[in-house]
Amino acid sequence: MDIYIALIHHPVRNRAGETVATAVTNLDIHDLARTARTYDVRGYFVVTPIAQQRSLVERIVSHWQEGEGKAFNPVRARAFERVRVAPDVDHALEAISAQTGHRPLTVVTGAAFKDDTISYDALRARLIDEDGAALILFGTGWGITDSLVARCDLRLPGLRAVPGRDSYNHLSVRSAVSIVLDRLLGDR
Amino acid sequence: MDIYIALIHHPVRNRAGETVATAVTNLDIHDLARTARTYDVRGYFVVTPIAQQRSLVERIVSHWQEGEGKAFNPVRARAFERVRVAPDVDHALEAISAQTGHRPLTVVTGAAFKDDTISYDALRARLIDEDGAALILFGTGWGITDSLVARCDLRLPGLRAVPGRDSYNHLSVRSAVSIVLDRLLGDR
């Protein structure tokens, strides 16, 4: 399949459980672009309804793709080729359909997911063997809202250590994206 | 085994291949502490010969463990419990020997390693099944110098996507640590 990822800045919860829009961060863009490029993800969507935040992402990307950034670090420029912005998930899905000709399978991640999930190995087999497109959603803040989770086709279980180790499960989203993509697409 | 990690700020190479000391970053400390805690790593050593940089790490850690940081985010405080500093790898090895009673197995990572490596599954089996201690070394900058690599017992291969995908292999160290620990200790 053609794989896409989305970093969701809205709708997500804050610490109090309220639905909010989180701020885009420069570092998330860099780290996720590099990880996405490493695993040959076809597009990385930064999803936020705030137009100024989308403009910020576009400015950062063009700095590294065209300006001094490209001269300073041409390898980084290649990572940024696949960064996109979208005001919401529907716009991302439409863009993927237009690019691939397939309605994407939607897969959502969450630190607390346990039941009604697909295993990493089962999804890995589908992504590697089947045709089509898939969009994997990652939340910021305290996680994607239940209403958006309910709209997705599949849920992946939260990441944790092997039983017997004192697991903690408060990874940064940068770490979570890296581990999920490696479990699904890594050469291990 | 009791697992430890070390983020090596010296001796590493810069872009020109010279041996340098890189700067400690606040974000590496946060992300690696959270990842290390998630996989029940017993200690995360920030290795730098520069005393001011070690003091900086200690100030950041105590902020999150004792001061306003702990009140703001007690979960983060737990991640910081296991952050340590060391002026060089030998001091880290001595501290591990003192804590565990075992001379640690040393395992080094590098994006370009391919030959003379141990597979992730083979090392995973040893770490999970055997007694003792192990220290896994991660480089900053353009990677750990050859002389330090040569001193380590085992080398892990560089991370990449399954064959057939256009792999790129310029992950951030934050991503690399997350993926390596998940491959070795993750419940997949």
Short mmCIF file of C-alpha atoms in Angstrom, two decimals:
data_model
loop_
_atom_site.label_atom_id
_atom_site.label_comp_id
_atom_site.label_asym_id
_atom_site.label_seq_id
_atom_site.Cartn_x
_atom_site.Cartn_y
_atom_site.Cartn_z
CA MET A 1 0.00 0.00 0.00
CA ASP A 2 0.92 3.66 -0.22
CA ILE A 3 1.37 4.74 3.39
CA TYR A 4 0.62 8.20 4.75
CA ILE A 5 0.77 9.54 8.31
CA ALA A 6 -1.06 12.43 9.95
CA LEU A 7 -0.08 14.33 13.09
CA ILE A 8 -3.37 15.54 14.52
CA HIS A 9 -3.35 18.92 16.28
CA HIS A 10 -7.17 19.08 16.38
CA PRO A 11 -9.45 17.49 17.56
CA VAL A 12 -7.36 16.30 20.54
CA ARG A 13 -7.85 16.44 24.30
CA ASN A 14 -5.93 18.53 26.79
CA ARG A 15 -4.97 17.34 30.27
CA ALA A 16 -8.50 18.18 31.54
CA GLY A 17 -10.14 16.14 28.77
CA GLU A 18 -11.38 19.17 26.82
CA THR A 19 -11.15 19.27 23.03
CA VAL A 20 -8.44 21.69 21.93
CA ALA A 21 -6.05 22.53 19.09
CA THR A 22 -2.40 22.07 20.07
CA ALA A 23 0.46 24.13 18.67
CA VAL A 24 2.63 22.89 15.82
CA THR A 25 6.28 22.48 16.84
CA ASN A 26 9.34 22.84 14.66
CA LEU A 27 10.91 19.75 16.18
CA ASP A 28 7.97 17.47 15.46
CA ILE A 29 8.15 18.51 11.81
CA HIS A 30 11.86 17.72 11.60
CA ASP A 31 11.82 14.42 13.47
CA LEU A 32 8.64 13.08 11.87
CA ALA A 33 9.77 14.10 8.37
CA ARG A 34 13.05 12.21 8.85
CA THR A 35 11.28 9.14 10.25
CA ALA A 36 8.61 9.19 7.54
CA ARG A 37 11.28 9.45 4.84
CA THR A 38 13.28 6.60 6.39
CA TYR A 39 10.29 4.25 6.10
CA ASP A 40 9.26 5.56 2.66
CA VAL A 41 5.99 7.09 3.85
CA ARG A 42 4.48 8.85 0.84
CA GLY A 43 3.10 11.85 2.72
CA TYR A 44 3.18 13.30 6.22
CA PHE A 45 0.20 15.56 6.91
CA VAL A 46 0.33 18.17 9.65
CA VAL A 47 -3.37 18.55 10.49
CA THR A 48 -4.52 21.79 12.10
CA PRO A 49 -7.57 24.01 11.50
CA ILE A 50 -5.52 27.13 12.36
CA ALA A 51 -4.43 28.81 9.12
CA GLN A 52 -1.48 30.61 10.73
CA GLN A 53 -0.10 27.31 11.97
CA ARG A 54 -0.36 25.79 8.50
CA SER A 55 1.50 28.82 7.10
CA LEU A 56 4.21 28.30 9.72
CA VAL A 57 4.66 24.70 8.59
CA GLU A 58 4.87 25.80 4.97
CA ARG A 59 7.50 28.41 5.81
CA ILE A 60 9.63 25.88 7.70
CA VAL A 61 9.35 23.35 4.88
CA SER A 62 10.27 25.86 2.18
CA HIS A 63 13.25 27.08 4.22
CA TRP A 64 14.68 23.57 4.20
CA GLN A 65 13.67 22.75 0.65
CA GLU A 66 14.65 25.90 -1.19
CA GLY A 67 16.62 28.37 0.83
CA GLU A 68 19.69 28.37 2.99
CA GLY A 69 18.50 25.21 4.65
CA LYS A 70 18.90 23.18 1.47
CA ALA A 71 22.44 24.45 0.92
CA PHE A 72 23.28 23.72 4.56
CA ASN A 73 21.77 20.24 4.63
CA PRO A 74 20.60 18.71 1.32
CA VAL A 75 19.78 15.39 3.00
CA ARG A 76 17.28 17.13 5.28
CA ALA A 77 15.70 18.75 2.18
CA ARG A 78 14.78 15.28 0.92
CA ALA A 79 12.95 14.51 4.17
CA PHE A 80 10.84 17.65 3.78
CA GLU A 81 9.66 16.81 0.27
CA ARG A 82 6.80 14.78 1.68
CA VAL A 83 5.47 17.15 4.37
CA ARG A 84 1.95 18.46 3.65
CA VAL A 85 -0.62 20.47 5.59
CA ALA A 86 -4.38 19.88 5.92
CA PRO A 87 -7.08 21.72 7.90
CA ASP A 88 -8.72 18.43 8.92
CA VAL A 89 -8.60 14.69 8.33
CA ASP A 90 -11.18 14.80 5.51
CA HIS A 91 -8.95 17.09 3.46
CA ALA A 92 -6.03 14.72 3.99
CA LEU A 93 -8.17 11.75 2.89
CA GLU A 94 -9.28 13.60 -0.24
CA ALA A 95 -5.70 14.48 -1.14
CA ILE A 96 -4.65 10.85 -0.74
CA SER A 97 -7.56 9.62 -2.86
CA ALA A 98 -6.62 12.13 -5.56
CA GLN A 99 -2.97 11.06 -5.48
CA THR A 100 -3.45 7.30 -5.35
CA GLY A 101 -6.91 6.57 -6.76
CA HIS A 102 -7.77 4.66 -3.57
CA ARG A 103 -9.97 5.57 -0.62
CA PRO A 104 -7.41 5.16 2.21
CA LEU A 105 -7.76 2.70 5.05
CA THR A 106 -7.64 4.75 8.28
CA VAL A 107 -5.63 3.47 11.24
CA VAL A 108 -5.58 5.31 14.56
CA THR A 109 -3.00 5.05 17.36
CA GLY A 110 -3.42 5.80 21.07
CA ALA A 111 -1.32 5.05 24.16
CA ALA A 112 -4.26 3.49 26.03
CA PHE A 113 -5.74 1.35 23.23
CA LYS A 114 -5.93 -2.32 24.18
CA ASP A 115 -9.22 -3.92 23.09
CA ASP A 116 -10.67 -4.02 19.57
CA THR A 117 -7.24 -3.52 18.07
CA ILE A 118 -5.39 -5.04 15.11
CA SER A 119 -1.96 -6.49 15.89
CA TYR A 120 1.13 -4.83 14.46
CA ASP A 121 2.04 -8.01 12.59
CA ALA A 122 -1.41 -8.34 11.01
CA LEU A 123 -1.41 -4.73 9.84
CA ARG A 124 2.21 -5.05 8.66
CA ALA A 125 1.21 -7.95 6.41
CA ARG A 126 -1.66 -5.94 4.92
CA LEU A 127 0.42 -2.81 4.34
CA ILE A 128 3.27 -4.72 2.70
CA ASP A 129 1.22 -7.23 0.66
CA GLU A 130 -1.98 -5.43 -0.37
CA ASP A 131 -2.67 -2.67 -2.90
CA GLY A 132 -4.33 0.59 -1.93
CA ALA A 133 -3.56 3.41 0.47
CA ALA A 134 -3.54 3.82 4.25
CA LEU A 135 -3.46 6.83 6.56
CA ILE A 136 -2.09 6.32 10.10
CA LEU A 137 -3.23 8.96 12.62
CA PHE A 138 -1.14 10.07 15.61
CA GLY A 139 -2.47 12.45 18.28
CA THR A 140 -0.79 15.34 20.08
CA GLY A 141 -1.71 16.65 23.54
CA TRP A 142 -3.54 14.01 25.59
CA GLY A 143 -4.73 12.08 22.52
CA ILE A 144 -7.25 12.08 19.67
CA THR A 145 -10.91 12.60 20.66
CA ASP A 146 -13.24 9.61 20.85
CA SER A 147 -15.39 10.91 17.99
CA LEU A 148 -12.44 10.94 15.57
CA VAL A 149 -11.21 7.57 16.86
CA ALA A 150 -14.66 6.10 16.19
CA ARG A 151 -14.51 7.23 12.55
CA CYS A 152 -11.31 5.23 11.84
CA ASP A 153 -11.28 1.72 10.35
CA LEU A 154 -8.63 0.16 12.63
CA ARG A 155 -6.95 0.81 15.99
CA LEU A 156 -3.38 -0.15 16.92
CA PRO A 157 -2.60 -1.11 20.54
CA GLY A 158 -0.58 1.22 22.78
CA LEU A 159 3.17 0.63 22.89
CA ARG A 160 4.69 -1.09 25.89
CA ALA A 161 7.60 -3.25 27.05
CA VAL A 162 7.50 -7.04 27.20
CA PRO A 163 5.61 -8.41 30.22
CA GLY A 164 7.76 -8.50 33.35
CA ARG A 165 9.30 -5.10 32.69
CA ASP A 166 7.92 -2.12 34.60
CA SER A 167 6.33 -0.35 31.63
CA TYR A 168 5.34 3.32 31.76
CA ASN A 169 3.87 4.32 28.42
CA HIS A 170 4.33 8.07 28.24
CA LEU A 171 6.34 8.27 25.04
CA SER A 172 6.70 11.48 23.08
CA VAL A 173 4.76 11.51 19.81
CA ARG A 174 8.14 11.61 18.03
CA SER A 175 9.07 8.31 19.66
CA ALA A 176 5.65 6.76 19.08
CA VAL A 177 5.66 7.56 15.35
CA SER A 178 9.17 6.11 15.02
CA ILE A 179 8.31 2.86 16.80
CA VAL A 180 4.98 2.33 15.03
CA LEU A 181 6.52 2.85 11.57
CA ASP A 182 9.38 0.50 12.43
CA ARG A 183 6.98 -2.19 13.67
CA LEU A 184 4.94 -1.87 10.48
CA LEU A 185 7.66 -1.29 7.88
CA GLY A 186 11.06 -1.94 9.48
CA ASP A 187 13.58 -4.52 8.24
CA ARG A 188 14.12 -6.40 11.46
CA MET B 1 19.75 -8.36 32.13
CA ASP B 2 19.76 -4.89 33.64
CA ILE B 3 19.79 -2.57 30.64
CA TYR B 4 21.44 0.85 30.51
CA ILE B 5 21.78 3.31 27.64
CA ALA B 6 24.35 6.04 26.99
CA LEU B 7 24.00 9.07 24.74
CA ILE B 8 27.57 9.84 23.67
CA HIS B 9 28.46 13.50 23.17
CA HIS B 10 32.21 12.73 22.97
CA PRO B 11 34.07 11.13 21.21
CA VAL B 12 31.87 11.59 18.10
CA ARG B 13 32.56 12.86 14.61
CA ASN B 14 31.35 16.10 13.05
CA ARG B 15 30.30 16.44 9.42
CA ALA B 16 33.96 16.76 8.36
CA GLY B 17 34.92 13.56 10.20
CA GLU B 18 36.78 15.33 13.00
CA THR B 19 36.43 14.18 16.62
CA VAL B 20 34.35 16.67 18.59
CA ALA B 21 32.12 17.07 21.65
CA THR B 22 28.50 17.91 20.73
CA ALA B 23 26.18 20.01 22.89
CA VAL B 24 23.65 18.44 25.23
CA THR B 25 20.06 19.33 24.28
CA ASN B 26 17.09 19.67 26.60
CA LEU B 27 14.86 17.80 24.19
CA ASP B 28 17.11 14.75 23.95
CA ILE B 29 17.04 14.48 27.73
CA HIS B 30 13.24 14.62 27.83
CA ASP B 31 12.54 12.26 24.95
CA LEU B 32 15.20 9.70 25.85
CA ALA B 33 14.21 9.71 29.53
CA ARG B 34 10.59 8.99 28.57
CA THR B 35 11.60 6.25 26.13
CA ALA B 36 14.08 4.70 28.57
CA ARG B 37 11.42 4.68 31.32
CA THR B 38 8.86 3.12 28.98
CA TYR B 39 11.16 0.16 28.32
CA ASP B 40 12.33 -0.09 31.95
CA VAL B 41 15.91 0.87 31.21
CA ARG B 42 17.67 1.06 34.57
CA GLY B 43 19.84 4.07 33.76
CA TYR B 44 20.28 6.61 30.96
CA PHE B 45 23.77 8.15 30.97
CA VAL B 46 24.42 11.49 29.30
CA VAL B 47 28.13 11.19 28.49
CA THR B 48 30.12 14.38 28.02
CA PRO B 49 33.60 15.42 29.24
CA ILE B 50 32.44 19.05 29.57
CA ALA B 51 31.67 19.73 33.24
CA GLN B 52 29.34 22.66 32.48
CA GLN B 53 27.24 20.44 30.24
CA ARG B 54 26.94 17.81 32.97
CA SER B 55 25.83 20.55 35.41
CA LEU B 56 23.20 21.66 32.89
CA VAL B 57 21.82 18.12 32.72
CA GLU B 58 21.72 17.92 36.52
CA ARG B 59 19.87 21.24 36.73
CA ILE B 60 17.26 20.12 34.20
CA VAL B 61 16.77 16.81 35.96
CA SER B 62 16.38 18.38 39.39
CA HIS B 63 13.90 20.92 38.03
CA TRP B 64 11.62 18.11 36.90
CA GLN B 65 12.25 15.91 39.92
CA GLU B 66 12.00 18.36 42.79
CA GLY B 67 10.81 21.79 41.86
CA GLU B 68 7.95 23.30 39.90
CA GLY B 69 8.39 20.69 37.24
CA LYS B 70 7.35 17.87 39.53
CA ALA B 71 4.22 19.74 40.65
CA PHE B 72 3.39 20.52 37.00
CA ASN B 73 3.98 17.01 35.68
CA PRO B 74 4.59 14.20 38.23
CA VAL B 75 4.61 11.56 35.48
CA ARG B 76 7.57 13.28 33.82
CA ALA B 77 9.37 13.30 37.19
CA ARG B 78 9.33 9.49 37.16
CA ALA B 79 11.05 9.46 33.76
CA PHE B 80 13.85 11.64 35.09
CA GLU B 81 14.64 9.38 38.05
CA ARG B 82 16.96 7.31 35.91
CA VAL B 83 18.96 10.04 34.13
CA ARG B 84 22.65 10.08 35.09
CA VAL B 85 25.73 11.93 33.86
CA ALA B 86 29.22 10.58 33.17
CA PRO B 87 32.39 12.24 31.84
CA ASP B 88 33.20 9.20 29.68
CA VAL B 89 32.14 5.63 28.97
CA ASP B 90 34.53 4.14 31.53
CA HIS B 91 32.86 6.07 34.34
CA ALA B 92 29.45 4.83 33.16
CA LEU B 93 30.74 1.23 33.09
CA GLU B 94 32.13 1.56 36.61
CA ALA B 95 28.83 2.96 37.89
CA ILE B 96 26.93 0.06 36.32
CA SER B 97 29.35 -2.51 37.78
CA ALA B 98 28.94 -0.91 41.22
CA GLN B 99 25.13 -0.94 40.93
CA THR B 100 24.67 -4.44 39.50
CA GLY B 101 27.77 -6.41 40.43
CA HIS B 102 28.27 -7.29 36.75
CA ARG B 103 30.75 -6.03 34.19
CA PRO B 104 28.31 -4.78 31.50
CA LEU B 105 28.18 -6.14 27.98
CA THR B 106 28.72 -3.15 25.65
CA VAL B 107 26.58 -2.78 22.52
CA VAL B 108 27.15 0.03 20.03
CA THR B 109 24.71 1.40 17.43
CA GLY B 110 25.47 3.22 14.17
CA ALA B 111 23.40 4.13 11.13
CA ALA B 112 25.93 2.63 8.71
CA PHE B 113 26.72 -0.64 10.53
CA LYS B 114 26.02 -3.69 8.37
CA ASP B 115 28.76 -6.34 8.70
CA ASP B 116 29.97 -8.01 11.91
CA THR B 117 26.70 -7.19 13.66
CA ILE B 118 24.40 -9.12 16.00
CA SER B 119 20.75 -9.29 14.91
CA TYR B 120 18.11 -7.50 16.97
CA ASP B 121 16.35 -10.81 17.68
CA ALA B 122 19.54 -12.51 18.88
CA LEU B 123 20.40 -9.63 21.21
CA ARG B 124 16.75 -9.43 22.38
CA ALA B 125 16.90 -13.07 23.45
CA ARG B 126 20.11 -12.48 25.42
CA LEU B 127 18.85 -9.32 27.12
CA ILE B 128 15.55 -10.91 28.14
CA ASP B 129 16.82 -14.38 29.11
CA GLU B 130 20.31 -13.90 30.55
CA ASP B 131 21.54 -12.43 33.82
CA GLY B 132 24.01 -9.57 33.96
CA ALA B 133 24.08 -5.98 32.72
CA ALA B 134 24.33 -4.33 29.30
CA LEU B 135 25.11 -0.79 28.15
CA ILE B 136 23.82 0.29 24.72
CA LEU B 137 25.69 3.25 23.20
CA PHE B 138 24.09 5.81 20.86
CA GLY B 139 26.08 8.55 19.12
CA THR B 140 25.25 12.19 18.49
CA GLY B 141 26.63 14.33 15.65
CA TRP B 142 27.86 12.19 12.76
CA GLY B 143 28.38 9.11 14.92
CA ILE B 144 30.67 7.50 17.46
CA THR B 145 34.40 7.41 16.57
CA ASP B 146 35.92 4.18 15.26
CA SER B 147 38.18 3.83 18.29
CA LEU B 148 35.24 3.76 20.71
CA VAL B 149 33.27 1.45 18.39
CA ALA B 150 36.22 -0.96 18.37
CA ARG B 151 36.17 -1.15 22.18
CA CYS B 152 32.55 -2.40 22.30
CA ASP B 153 31.57 -6.09 22.51
CA LEU B 154 28.72 -6.06 19.95
CA ARG B 155 27.41 -3.90 17.09
CA LEU B 156 23.75 -3.55 16.06
CA PRO B 157 22.94 -3.00 12.36
CA GLY B 158 21.66 0.38 11.13
CA LEU B 159 17.88 0.84 11.00
CA ARG B 160 16.13 0.67 7.66
CA ALA B 161 12.83 -0.15 5.97
CA VAL B 162 11.97 -3.56 4.51
CA PRO B 163 13.60 -4.25 1.13
CA GLY B 164 11.63 -2.71 -1.73
CA ARG B 165 10.97 0.53 0.11
CA ASP B 166 13.14 3.53 -0.72
CA SER B 167 14.99 3.74 2.60
CA TYR B 168 16.87 6.85 3.67
CA ASN B 169 18.37 6.23 7.12
CA HIS B 170 18.83 9.70 8.57
CA LEU B 171 16.81 9.28 11.74
CA SER B 172 17.18 11.62 14.70
CA VAL B 173 18.93 10.03 17.69
CA ARG B 174 15.60 10.38 19.55
CA SER B 175 13.94 8.17 16.93
CA ALA B 176 16.84 5.70 16.78
CA VAL B 177 16.87 5.14 20.55
CA SER B 178 13.09 4.60 20.53
CA ILE B 179 13.20 2.06 17.71
CA VAL B 180 16.21 0.14 19.05
CA LEU B 181 14.69 -0.20 22.53
CA ASP B 182 11.38 -1.32 21.04
CA ARG B 183 13.08 -3.92 18.85
CA LEU B 184 14.99 -5.25 21.88
CA LEU B 185 12.39 -4.93 24.63
CA GLY B 186 9.00 -4.11 23.06
CA ASP B 187 5.86 -6.24 23.47
CA ARG B 188 4.99 -6.73 19.81
#
